[in-house]
PDB file of C-alpha atoms in Angstrom:
ATOM      1  CA  MET A 246       0.000   0.000   0.000  1.00  0.00           C
ATOM      2  CA  LYS A 247       1.302   3.438  -0.941  1.00  0.00           C
ATOM      3  CA  ALA A 248       0.307   6.986  -0.075  1.00  0.00           C
ATOM      4  CA  VAL A 249       0.858  10.320  -1.770  1.00  0.00           C
ATOM      5  CA  ILE A 250       0.260  13.683  -0.099  1.00  0.00           C
ATOM      6  CA  ASP A 251      -0.207  16.845  -2.135  1.00  0.00           C
ATOM      7  CA  LEU A 252       0.773  19.867  -0.030  1.00  0.00           C
ATOM      8  CA  GLY A 253      -1.092  22.517  -1.983  1.00  0.00           C
ATOM      9  CA  THR A 254      -1.485  26.183  -1.122  1.00  0.00           C
ATOM     10  CA  ASN A 255      -5.215  25.843  -0.394  1.00  0.00           C
ATOM     11  CA  THR A 256      -5.606  22.186   0.478  1.00  0.00           C
ATOM     12  CA  PHE A 257      -3.538  19.243   1.642  1.00  0.00           C
ATOM     13  CA  GLN A 258      -4.713  15.999   0.021  1.00  0.00           C
ATOM     14  CA  LEU A 259      -3.996  12.400   0.929  1.00  0.00           C
ATOM     15  CA  LEU A 260      -4.496   9.428  -1.389  1.00  0.00           C
ATOM     16  CA  ILE A 261      -3.861   5.848  -0.276  1.00  0.00           C
ATOM     17  CA  ALA A 262      -3.808   3.256  -3.040  1.00  0.00           C
ATOM     18  CA  GLU A 263      -2.203   0.071  -4.270  1.00  0.00           C
ATOM     19  CA  ILE A 264      -1.185  -1.112  -7.710  1.00  0.00           C
ATOM     20  CA  ALA A 265      -2.457  -4.510  -8.793  1.00  0.00           C
ATOM     21  CA  ASP A 266      -2.764  -5.963 -12.289  1.00  0.00           C
ATOM     22  CA  ASP A 267      -1.267  -2.747 -13.687  1.00  0.00           C
ATOM     23  CA  LYS A 268      -4.166  -0.745 -12.253  1.00  0.00           C
ATOM     24  CA  ILE A 269      -4.359   1.774  -9.427  1.00  0.00           C
ATOM     25  CA  HIS A 270      -6.897   0.808  -6.774  1.00  0.00           C
ATOM     26  CA  GLU A 271      -7.802   3.706  -4.497  1.00  0.00           C
ATOM     27  CA  HIS A 272      -8.535   2.806  -0.874  1.00  0.00           C
ATOM     28  CA  TYR A 273      -8.791   6.138   0.908  1.00  0.00           C
ATOM     29  CA  GLU A 274      -8.824   9.844   0.112  1.00  0.00           C
ATOM     30  CA  LEU A 275      -8.904  12.875   2.408  1.00  0.00           C
ATOM     31  CA  GLN A 276      -8.756  16.591   1.635  1.00  0.00           C
ATOM     32  CA  ILE A 277      -8.164  19.222   4.329  1.00  0.00           C
ATOM     33  CA  PRO A 278      -8.458  22.990   3.618  1.00  0.00           C
ATOM     34  CA  VAL A 279      -5.219  24.089   5.273  1.00  0.00           C
ATOM     35  CA  LYS A 280      -4.787  27.406   3.392  1.00  0.00           C
ATOM     36  CA  ILE A 281      -1.070  27.330   4.092  1.00  0.00           C
ATOM     37  CA  GLY A 282      -0.583  30.607   2.203  1.00  0.00           C
ATOM     38  CA  LYS A 283      -3.196  32.633   4.068  1.00  0.00           C
ATOM     39  CA  GLY A 284      -1.810  35.843   5.524  1.00  0.00           C
ATOM     40  CA  GLY A 285       1.703  35.433   4.202  1.00  0.00           C
ATOM     41  CA  ILE A 286       1.799  34.135   0.654  1.00  0.00           C
ATOM     42  CA  ASN A 287       2.653  37.453  -1.003  1.00  0.00           C
ATOM     43  CA  ASN A 288       5.493  37.871   1.486  1.00  0.00           C
ATOM     44  CA  ASN A 289       6.745  34.338   0.781  1.00  0.00           C
ATOM     45  CA  TYR A 290       6.141  33.287   4.366  1.00  0.00           C
ATOM     46  CA  ILE A 291       4.074  30.650   6.187  1.00  0.00           C
ATOM     47  CA  ASN A 292       2.597  32.458   9.179  1.00  0.00           C
ATOM     48  CA  ASP A 293       2.197  30.825  12.587  1.00  0.00           C
ATOM     49  CA  GLU A 294      -1.504  29.984  12.235  1.00  0.00           C
ATOM     50  CA  ALA A 295      -1.008  28.397   8.813  1.00  0.00           C
ATOM     51  CA  PHE A 296       2.018  26.500  10.125  1.00  0.00           C
ATOM     52  CA  VAL A 297      -0.122  24.983  12.889  1.00  0.00           C
ATOM     53  CA  ARG A 298      -2.941  24.100  10.460  1.00  0.00           C
ATOM     54  CA  GLY A 299      -0.453  22.341   8.215  1.00  0.00           C
ATOM     55  CA  ILE A 300       1.003  20.239  11.028  1.00  0.00           C
ATOM     56  CA  ALA A 301      -2.512  19.364  12.250  1.00  0.00           C
ATOM     57  CA  ALA A 302      -3.470  18.132   8.771  1.00  0.00           C
ATOM     58  CA  LEU A 303      -0.369  15.940   8.583  1.00  0.00           C
ATOM     59  CA  SER A 304      -1.284  14.504  11.983  1.00  0.00           C
ATOM     60  CA  GLU A 305      -4.663  13.422  10.591  1.00  0.00           C
ATOM     61  CA  PHE A 306      -2.990  11.932   7.542  1.00  0.00           C
ATOM     62  CA  LYS A 307      -0.521  10.041   9.724  1.00  0.00           C
ATOM     63  CA  LYS A 308      -3.409   8.313  11.533  1.00  0.00           C
ATOM     64  CA  GLN A 309      -4.829   7.008   8.259  1.00  0.00           C
ATOM     65  CA  ILE A 310      -1.411   6.013   6.940  1.00  0.00           C
ATOM     66  CA  THR A 311      -0.859   3.942  10.076  1.00  0.00           C
ATOM     67  CA  LEU A 312      -4.371   2.468   9.902  1.00  0.00           C
ATOM     68  CA  TYR A 313      -3.860   1.293   6.320  1.00  0.00           C
ATOM     69  CA  ALA A 314      -0.351  -0.028   7.028  1.00  0.00           C
ATOM     70  CA  VAL A 315       1.143   2.068   4.237  1.00  0.00           C
ATOM     71  CA  SER A 316       4.654   0.995   3.272  1.00  0.00           C
ATOM     72  CA  GLU A 317       5.665   4.043   1.212  1.00  0.00           C
ATOM     73  CA  VAL A 318       4.699   7.711   1.579  1.00  0.00           C
ATOM     74  CA  LYS A 319       5.515  10.520  -0.844  1.00  0.00           C
ATOM     75  CA  LEU A 320       4.898  14.206  -0.109  1.00  0.00           C
ATOM     76  CA  LEU A 321       4.893  16.807  -2.886  1.00  0.00           C
ATOM     77  CA  ALA A 322       4.956  20.535  -2.110  1.00  0.00           C
ATOM     78  CA  THR A 323       4.007  23.293  -4.532  1.00  0.00           C
ATOM     79  CA  SER A 324       3.985  27.101  -4.731  1.00  0.00           C
ATOM     80  CA  ALA A 325       3.418  28.349  -1.164  1.00  0.00           C
ATOM     81  CA  ILE A 326       5.937  26.003   0.451  1.00  0.00           C
ATOM     82  CA  ARG A 327       8.269  26.166  -2.562  1.00  0.00           C
ATOM     83  CA  ASN A 328       8.629  29.941  -2.239  1.00  0.00           C
ATOM     84  CA  ALA A 329       8.340  30.402   1.529  1.00  0.00           C
ATOM     85  CA  THR A 330      11.443  31.623   3.335  1.00  0.00           C
ATOM     86  CA  ASN A 331      10.487  29.316   6.199  1.00  0.00           C
ATOM     87  CA  GLY A 332       9.494  26.430   3.924  1.00  0.00           C
ATOM     88  CA  LYS A 333      12.526  24.424   5.072  1.00  0.00           C
ATOM     89  CA  LYS A 334      11.521  24.964   8.706  1.00  0.00           C
ATOM     90  CA  PHE A 335       8.079  23.576   7.889  1.00  0.00           C
ATOM     91  CA  ALA A 336       9.599  20.580   6.095  1.00  0.00           C
ATOM     92  CA  ASP A 337      11.999  19.945   8.985  1.00  0.00           C
ATOM     93  CA  GLU A 338       9.124  19.979  11.488  1.00  0.00           C
ATOM     94  CA  ILE A 339       7.180  17.457   9.413  1.00  0.00           C
ATOM     95  CA  ALA A 340      10.242  15.219   9.256  1.00  0.00           C
ATOM     96  CA  ARG A 341      10.756  15.530  13.021  1.00  0.00           C
ATOM     97  CA  GLN A 342       7.153  14.796  14.002  1.00  0.00           C
ATOM     98  CA  PHE A 343       6.107  12.258  11.388  1.00  0.00           C
ATOM     99  CA  GLY A 344       9.254  10.986   9.693  1.00  0.00           C
ATOM    100  CA  PHE A 345       8.089  12.232   6.282  1.00  0.00           C
ATOM    101  CA  SER A 346      10.386  13.936   3.785  1.00  0.00           C
ATOM    102  CA  ILE A 347       9.015  16.540   1.361  1.00  0.00           C
ATOM    103  CA  THR A 348       9.826  16.770  -2.334  1.00  0.00           C
ATOM    104  CA  THR A 349       9.341  20.317  -3.605  1.00  0.00           C
ATOM    105  CA  ILE A 350       8.443  20.367  -7.286  1.00  0.00           C
ATOM    106  CA  LEU A 351       8.968  23.241  -9.698  1.00  0.00           C
ATOM    107  CA  GLY A 352       6.057  24.832 -11.517  1.00  0.00           C
ATOM    108  CA  SER A 353       7.103  23.269 -14.831  1.00  0.00           C
ATOM    109  CA  ALA A 354       6.947  19.771 -13.343  1.00  0.00           C
ATOM    110  CA  GLU A 355       3.621  20.589 -11.707  1.00  0.00           C
ATOM    111  CA  ALA A 356       2.247  21.664 -15.092  1.00  0.00           C
ATOM    112  CA  GLU A 357       3.349  18.390 -16.672  1.00  0.00           C
ATOM    113  CA  TYR A 358       1.754  16.286 -13.921  1.00  0.00           C
ATOM    114  CA  ILE A 359      -1.486  18.256 -14.272  1.00  0.00           C
ATOM    115  CA  TYR A 360      -1.657  17.741 -18.029  1.00  0.00           C
ATOM    116  CA  LYS A 361      -1.037  14.009 -17.731  1.00  0.00           C
ATOM    117  CA  GLY A 362      -3.708  13.677 -15.057  1.00  0.00           C
ATOM    118  CA  VAL A 363      -6.286  15.621 -17.056  1.00  0.00           C
ATOM    119  CA  PHE A 364      -5.454  13.733 -20.249  1.00  0.00           C
ATOM    120  CA  HIS A 365      -6.200  10.399 -18.572  1.00  0.00           C
ATOM    121  CA  SER A 366      -9.530  11.612 -17.155  1.00  0.00           C
ATOM    122  CA  PHE A 367     -11.450  11.774 -20.450  1.00  0.00           C
ATOM    123  CA  GLN A 368     -11.135  11.649 -24.252  1.00  0.00           C
ATOM    124  CA  PHE A 369      -9.351  14.739 -25.571  1.00  0.00           C
ATOM    125  CA  PRO A 370     -10.418  16.264 -28.911  1.00  0.00           C
ATOM    126  CA  ASP A 371      -8.095  16.009 -31.910  1.00  0.00           C
ATOM    127  CA  THR A 372      -7.385  19.750 -31.841  1.00  0.00           C
ATOM    128  CA  PRO A 373      -5.075  21.736 -29.503  1.00  0.00           C
ATOM    129  CA  VAL A 374      -6.415  22.390 -26.005  1.00  0.00           C
ATOM    130  CA  LEU A 375      -5.479  24.788 -23.232  1.00  0.00           C
ATOM    131  CA  VAL A 376      -5.440  23.254 -19.753  1.00  0.00           C
ATOM    132  CA  LEU A 377      -5.762  25.789 -16.935  1.00  0.00           C
ATOM    133  CA  ASP A 378      -5.183  24.793 -13.319  1.00  0.00           C
ATOM    134  CA  ILE A 379      -5.903  27.510 -10.746  1.00  0.00           C
ATOM    135  CA  GLY A 380      -4.119  26.778  -7.506  1.00  0.00           C
ATOM    136  CA  GLY A 381      -3.798  28.939  -4.446  1.00  0.00           C
ATOM    137  CA  GLY A 382      -0.194  29.930  -5.085  1.00  0.00           C
ATOM    138  CA  SER A 383       0.364  29.318  -8.769  1.00  0.00           C
ATOM    139  CA  VAL A 384      -1.549  28.883 -12.001  1.00  0.00           C
ATOM    140  CA  GLU A 385      -0.405  26.220 -14.440  1.00  0.00           C
ATOM    141  CA  THR A 386      -1.136  26.680 -18.142  1.00  0.00           C
ATOM    142  CA  ILE A 387      -0.477  23.925 -20.652  1.00  0.00           C
ATOM    143  CA  ILE A 388      -1.226  23.757 -24.367  1.00  0.00           C
ATOM    144  CA  GLY A 389      -1.222  20.315 -25.912  1.00  0.00           C
ATOM    145  CA  ILE A 390      -2.701  18.062 -28.520  1.00  0.00           C
ATOM    146  CA  LYS A 391      -3.720  14.617 -27.317  1.00  0.00           C
ATOM    147  CA  GLU A 392      -0.906  13.290 -25.070  1.00  0.00           C
ATOM    148  CA  LYS A 393       1.724  15.702 -26.446  1.00  0.00           C
ATOM    149  CA  ILE A 394       2.539  18.900 -24.545  1.00  0.00           C
ATOM    150  CA  LEU A 395       3.275  21.740 -26.964  1.00  0.00           C
ATOM    151  CA  TRP A 396       3.898  24.485 -24.395  1.00  0.00           C
ATOM    152  CA  LYS A 397       3.670  24.918 -20.638  1.00  0.00           C
ATOM    153  CA  GLN A 398       4.304  27.604 -18.033  1.00  0.00           C
ATOM    154  CA  SER A 399       3.575  28.159 -14.364  1.00  0.00           C
ATOM    155  CA  PHE A 400       2.623  31.640 -13.157  1.00  0.00           C
ATOM    156  CA  GLU A 401       2.826  32.756  -9.519  1.00  0.00           C
ATOM    157  CA  ILE A 402      -0.648  34.332  -9.662  1.00  0.00           C
ATOM    158  CA  GLY A 403      -2.729  31.800  -7.740  1.00  0.00           C
ATOM    159  CA  ALA A 404      -6.062  32.571  -6.094  1.00  0.00           C
ATOM    160  CA  ALA A 405      -4.594  33.151  -2.624  1.00  0.00           C
ATOM    161  CA  ARG A 406      -2.167  35.705  -4.045  1.00  0.00           C
ATOM    162  CA  LEU A 407      -4.878  37.481  -6.075  1.00  0.00           C
ATOM    163  CA  LEU A 408      -7.249  37.498  -3.105  1.00  0.00           C
ATOM    164  CA  GLU A 409      -4.781  39.314  -0.867  1.00  0.00           C
ATOM    165  CA  LYS A 410      -3.769  41.756  -3.601  1.00  0.00           C
ATOM    166  CA  PHE A 411      -7.093  42.686  -5.179  1.00  0.00           C
ATOM    167  CA  HIS A 412     -10.175  41.439  -3.320  1.00  0.00           C
ATOM    168  CA  LEU A 413     -10.330  43.774  -0.335  1.00  0.00           C
ATOM    169  CA  SER A 414     -13.978  44.884  -0.692  1.00  0.00           C
ATOM    170  CA  ASP A 415     -17.112  42.802  -0.190  1.00  0.00           C
ATOM    171  CA  PRO A 416     -18.341  42.394  -2.872  1.00  0.00           C
ATOM    172  CA  ILE A 417     -15.292  43.082  -4.999  1.00  0.00           C
ATOM    173  CA  SER A 418     -15.293  46.628  -6.382  1.00  0.00           C
ATOM    174  CA  THR A 419     -15.172  47.714 -10.015  1.00  0.00           C
ATOM    175  CA  TYR A 420     -11.803  49.355  -9.349  1.00  0.00           C
ATOM    176  CA  GLU A 421     -10.377  46.137  -7.892  1.00  0.00           C
ATOM    177  CA  ILE A 422     -11.579  44.193 -10.931  1.00  0.00           C
ATOM    178  CA  GLU A 423      -9.929  46.728 -13.241  1.00  0.00           C
ATOM    179  CA  GLN A 424      -6.653  46.507 -11.317  1.00  0.00           C
ATOM    180  CA  LEU A 425      -6.803  42.710 -11.336  1.00  0.00           C
ATOM    181  CA  ASN A 426      -7.310  42.633 -15.107  1.00  0.00           C
ATOM    182  CA  LEU A 427      -4.398  45.019 -15.653  1.00  0.00           C
ATOM    183  CA  TYR A 428      -2.226  42.768 -13.498  1.00  0.00           C
ATOM    184  CA  LEU A 429      -3.258  39.666 -15.454  1.00  0.00           C
ATOM    185  CA  GLU A 430      -2.644  41.475 -18.743  1.00  0.00           C
ATOM    186  CA  GLU A 431       0.947  42.080 -17.661  1.00  0.00           C
ATOM    187  CA  LYS A 432       1.625  38.665 -16.145  1.00  0.00           C
ATOM    188  CA  LEU A 433       0.027  36.491 -18.821  1.00  0.00           C
ATOM    189  CA  ILE A 434       1.791  37.883 -21.899  1.00  0.00           C
ATOM    190  CA  PRO A 435       3.687  34.581 -22.475  1.00  0.00           C
ATOM    191  CA  LEU A 436       0.409  32.656 -22.390  1.00  0.00           C
ATOM    192  CA  PHE A 437      -1.297  34.814 -24.985  1.00  0.00           C
ATOM    193  CA  ASP A 438       1.791  34.682 -27.188  1.00  0.00           C
ATOM    194  CA  ALA A 439       1.600  30.874 -27.018  1.00  0.00           C
ATOM    195  CA  ILE A 440      -2.133  30.913 -27.774  1.00  0.00           C
ATOM    196  CA  LYS A 441      -1.425  32.883 -30.967  1.00  0.00           C
ATOM    197  CA  VAL A 442       1.110  30.264 -32.026  1.00  0.00           C
ATOM    198  CA  PHE A 443      -0.757  27.051 -31.158  1.00  0.00           C
ATOM    199  CA  GLN A 444      -4.371  28.316 -31.387  1.00  0.00           C
ATOM    200  CA  PRO A 445      -6.147  26.040 -28.894  1.00  0.00           C
ATOM    201  CA  ILE A 446      -9.923  26.166 -29.262  1.00  0.00           C
ATOM    202  CA  VAL A 447     -10.938  24.262 -26.124  1.00  0.00           C
ATOM    203  CA  LEU A 448     -10.314  25.360 -22.520  1.00  0.00           C
ATOM    204  CA  ILE A 449     -10.089  22.553 -19.984  1.00  0.00           C
ATOM    205  CA  GLY A 450     -10.210  23.650 -16.360  1.00  0.00           C
ATOM    206  CA  SER A 451      -8.602  21.675 -13.569  1.00  0.00           C
ATOM    207  CA  ALA A 452      -8.780  21.822  -9.751  1.00  0.00           C
ATOM    208  CA  GLY A 453     -11.260  23.063  -7.181  1.00  0.00           C
ATOM    209  CA  SER A 454     -12.355  26.384  -8.657  1.00  0.00           C
ATOM    210  CA  PHE A 455     -13.625  24.641 -11.778  1.00  0.00           C
ATOM    211  CA  GLU A 456     -15.319  21.982  -9.647  1.00  0.00           C
ATOM    212  CA  THR A 457     -17.135  24.805  -7.859  1.00  0.00           C
ATOM    213  CA  LEU A 458     -18.168  26.281 -11.211  1.00  0.00           C
ATOM    214  CA  VAL A 459     -19.747  22.960 -12.213  1.00  0.00           C
ATOM    215  CA  ASP A 460     -21.407  22.476  -8.806  1.00  0.00           C
ATOM    216  CA  VAL A 461     -22.980  25.948  -8.835  1.00  0.00           C
ATOM    217  CA  VAL A 462     -24.243  25.509 -12.401  1.00  0.00           C
ATOM    218  CA  ILE A 463     -25.856  22.178 -11.473  1.00  0.00           C
ATOM    219  CA  LYS A 464     -27.157  22.927  -7.971  1.00  0.00           C
ATOM    220  CA  ASP A 465     -27.975  26.641  -8.181  1.00  0.00           C
ATOM    221  CA  PHE A 466     -28.694  27.208 -11.877  1.00  0.00           C
ATOM    222  CA  ALA A 467     -30.507  23.844 -12.205  1.00  0.00           C
ATOM    223  CA  VAL A 468     -28.597  23.045 -15.397  1.00  0.00           C
ATOM    224  CA  ILE A 469     -27.448  19.538 -16.279  1.00  0.00           C
ATOM    225  CA  PRO A 470     -24.193  19.871 -18.247  1.00  0.00           C
ATOM    226  CA  LYS A 471     -22.986  17.436 -20.850  1.00  0.00           C
ATOM    227  CA  LYS A 472     -20.675  14.869 -19.245  1.00  0.00           C
ATOM    228  CA  TYR A 473     -17.642  13.331 -20.919  1.00  0.00           C
ATOM    229  CA  SER A 474     -16.639  11.203 -17.925  1.00  0.00           C
ATOM    230  CA  ASN A 475     -17.111  11.118 -14.160  1.00  0.00           C
ATOM    231  CA  GLN A 476     -14.500  13.882 -13.931  1.00  0.00           C
ATOM    232  CA  ALA A 477     -15.349  15.987 -16.993  1.00  0.00           C
ATOM    233  CA  SER A 478     -18.390  18.172 -17.745  1.00  0.00           C
ATOM    234  CA  GLU A 479     -19.025  20.798 -20.413  1.00  0.00           C
ATOM    235  CA  ILE A 480     -20.271  24.233 -19.308  1.00  0.00           C
ATOM    236  CA  SER A 481     -21.867  26.574 -21.848  1.00  0.00           C
ATOM    237  CA  ILE A 482     -20.515  30.092 -22.347  1.00  0.00           C
ATOM    238  CA  ASP A 483     -23.834  31.552 -21.137  1.00  0.00           C
ATOM    239  CA  ASP A 484     -23.774  29.543 -17.902  1.00  0.00           C
ATOM    240  CA  PHE A 485     -20.125  30.410 -17.382  1.00  0.00           C
ATOM    241  CA  GLU A 486     -20.753  34.143 -17.814  1.00  0.00           C
ATOM    242  CA  ALA A 487     -23.727  33.934 -15.434  1.00  0.00           C
ATOM    243  CA  PHE A 488     -21.475  32.251 -12.870  1.00  0.00           C
ATOM    244  CA  VAL A 489     -18.794  34.937 -13.179  1.00  0.00           C
ATOM    245  CA  GLU A 490     -21.381  37.709 -12.856  1.00  0.00           C
ATOM    246  CA  LEU A 491     -22.777  36.090  -9.712  1.00  0.00           C
ATOM    247  CA  MET A 492     -19.311  35.798  -8.184  1.00  0.00           C
ATOM    248  CA  LYS A 493     -18.545  39.457  -9.021  1.00  0.00           C
ATOM    249  CA  THR A 494     -21.723  40.881  -7.517  1.00  0.00           C
ATOM    250  CA  SER A 495     -22.226  38.678  -4.453  1.00  0.00           C
ATOM    251  CA  THR A 496     -20.893  39.090  -0.931  1.00  0.00           C
ATOM    252  CA  ILE A 497     -19.151  36.332   0.993  1.00  0.00           C
ATOM    253  CA  ALA A 498     -22.354  35.786   2.983  1.00  0.00           C
ATOM    254  CA  GLN A 499     -24.411  35.461  -0.198  1.00  0.00           C
ATOM    255  CA  ARG A 500     -21.955  33.036  -1.791  1.00  0.00           C
ATOM    256  CA  SER A 501     -21.985  30.948   1.375  1.00  0.00           C
ATOM    257  CA  CYS A 502     -25.695  30.307   0.813  1.00  0.00           C
ATOM    258  CA  LEU A 503     -25.183  28.790  -2.633  1.00  0.00           C
ATOM    259  CA  LYS A 504     -25.857  25.057  -2.723  1.00  0.00           C
ATOM    260  CA  GLY A 505     -22.866  24.386  -4.946  1.00  0.00           C
ATOM    261  CA  MET A 506     -20.384  26.457  -2.940  1.00  0.00           C
ATOM    262  CA  THR A 507     -17.736  24.781  -0.799  1.00  0.00           C
ATOM    263  CA  ASP A 508     -17.101  26.694   2.430  1.00  0.00           C
ATOM    264  CA  PHE A 509     -13.336  26.937   2.063  1.00  0.00           C
ATOM    265  CA  ARG A 510     -13.580  28.313  -1.496  1.00  0.00           C
ATOM    266  CA  VAL A 511     -16.113  31.044  -0.757  1.00  0.00           C
ATOM    267  CA  ASP A 512     -13.477  33.766  -0.345  1.00  0.00           C
ATOM    268  CA  MET A 513     -11.186  32.877  -3.269  1.00  0.00           C
ATOM    269  CA  ILE A 514     -13.785  31.914  -5.869  1.00  0.00           C
ATOM    270  CA  THR A 515     -14.395  35.476  -7.092  1.00  0.00           C
ATOM    271  CA  VAL A 516     -10.799  36.115  -8.149  1.00  0.00           C
ATOM    272  CA  SER A 517     -10.651  32.584  -9.566  1.00  0.00           C
ATOM    273  CA  ALA A 518     -13.760  33.262 -11.668  1.00  0.00           C
ATOM    274  CA  LEU A 519     -12.292  36.533 -12.934  1.00  0.00           C
ATOM    275  CA  LEU A 520      -9.084  34.728 -13.862  1.00  0.00           C
ATOM    276  CA  MET A 521     -11.082  32.095 -15.764  1.00  0.00           C
ATOM    277  CA  GLN A 522     -12.940  34.843 -17.604  1.00  0.00           C
ATOM    278  CA  TYR A 523      -9.779  36.756 -18.471  1.00  0.00           C
TER     279      TYR A 523
END
């Protein structure tokens, strides 16, 4: 039995599985909204509260790893821990308390893993696609055709970073939206240059913000999207624009009342939606 732990900026995720007959058999999965970047991500620092939340999550994971008699554990850290000045201190504390070592992966490797995972989740079209993964610390963008990656880049403009920079009003103000769009225009020049070259015509969204988009469309808009697999649904442009408009005009309290809204995404979903739209 093996376990992998994804130490993301918003959530820590544990998967326990075994490989038999050349297939992966999942036995247990747990996701904890640690928000390791909250309050310090734009200063490249894990603050004390986030540090404690991270250790507490690993403690929960350790219980399950022991329960399932896992023989091998792999921890992968991304943007927030990768860039934190006290990231090594956090890794050392995890090693001391639980005996786990952390592998910190670069954004380029993260982008490649994301593309491979998305590719195996449903049947890709025969034309170039753009895969967009909105994390808390970084955003991975990959253009590919079928299994072949044509271009990839990681941008340090994740939802936690955008939230602390631009979403200070409730609901977000017109001025903040304008400033956010100007920021994205500057940061995403390499992406739009690549789009001109490779001309993808399909956008495939990955990670929690896109899951929230689908959940809100289904549970709050009462729309049943076309499904390509258990992990892949198609959202119309009209439903997408309605979702973005709702995120722009609603307060945190109003978003919390949505049936499709996950509690720990209620604060970051507005900037994520604006990034999707941009």
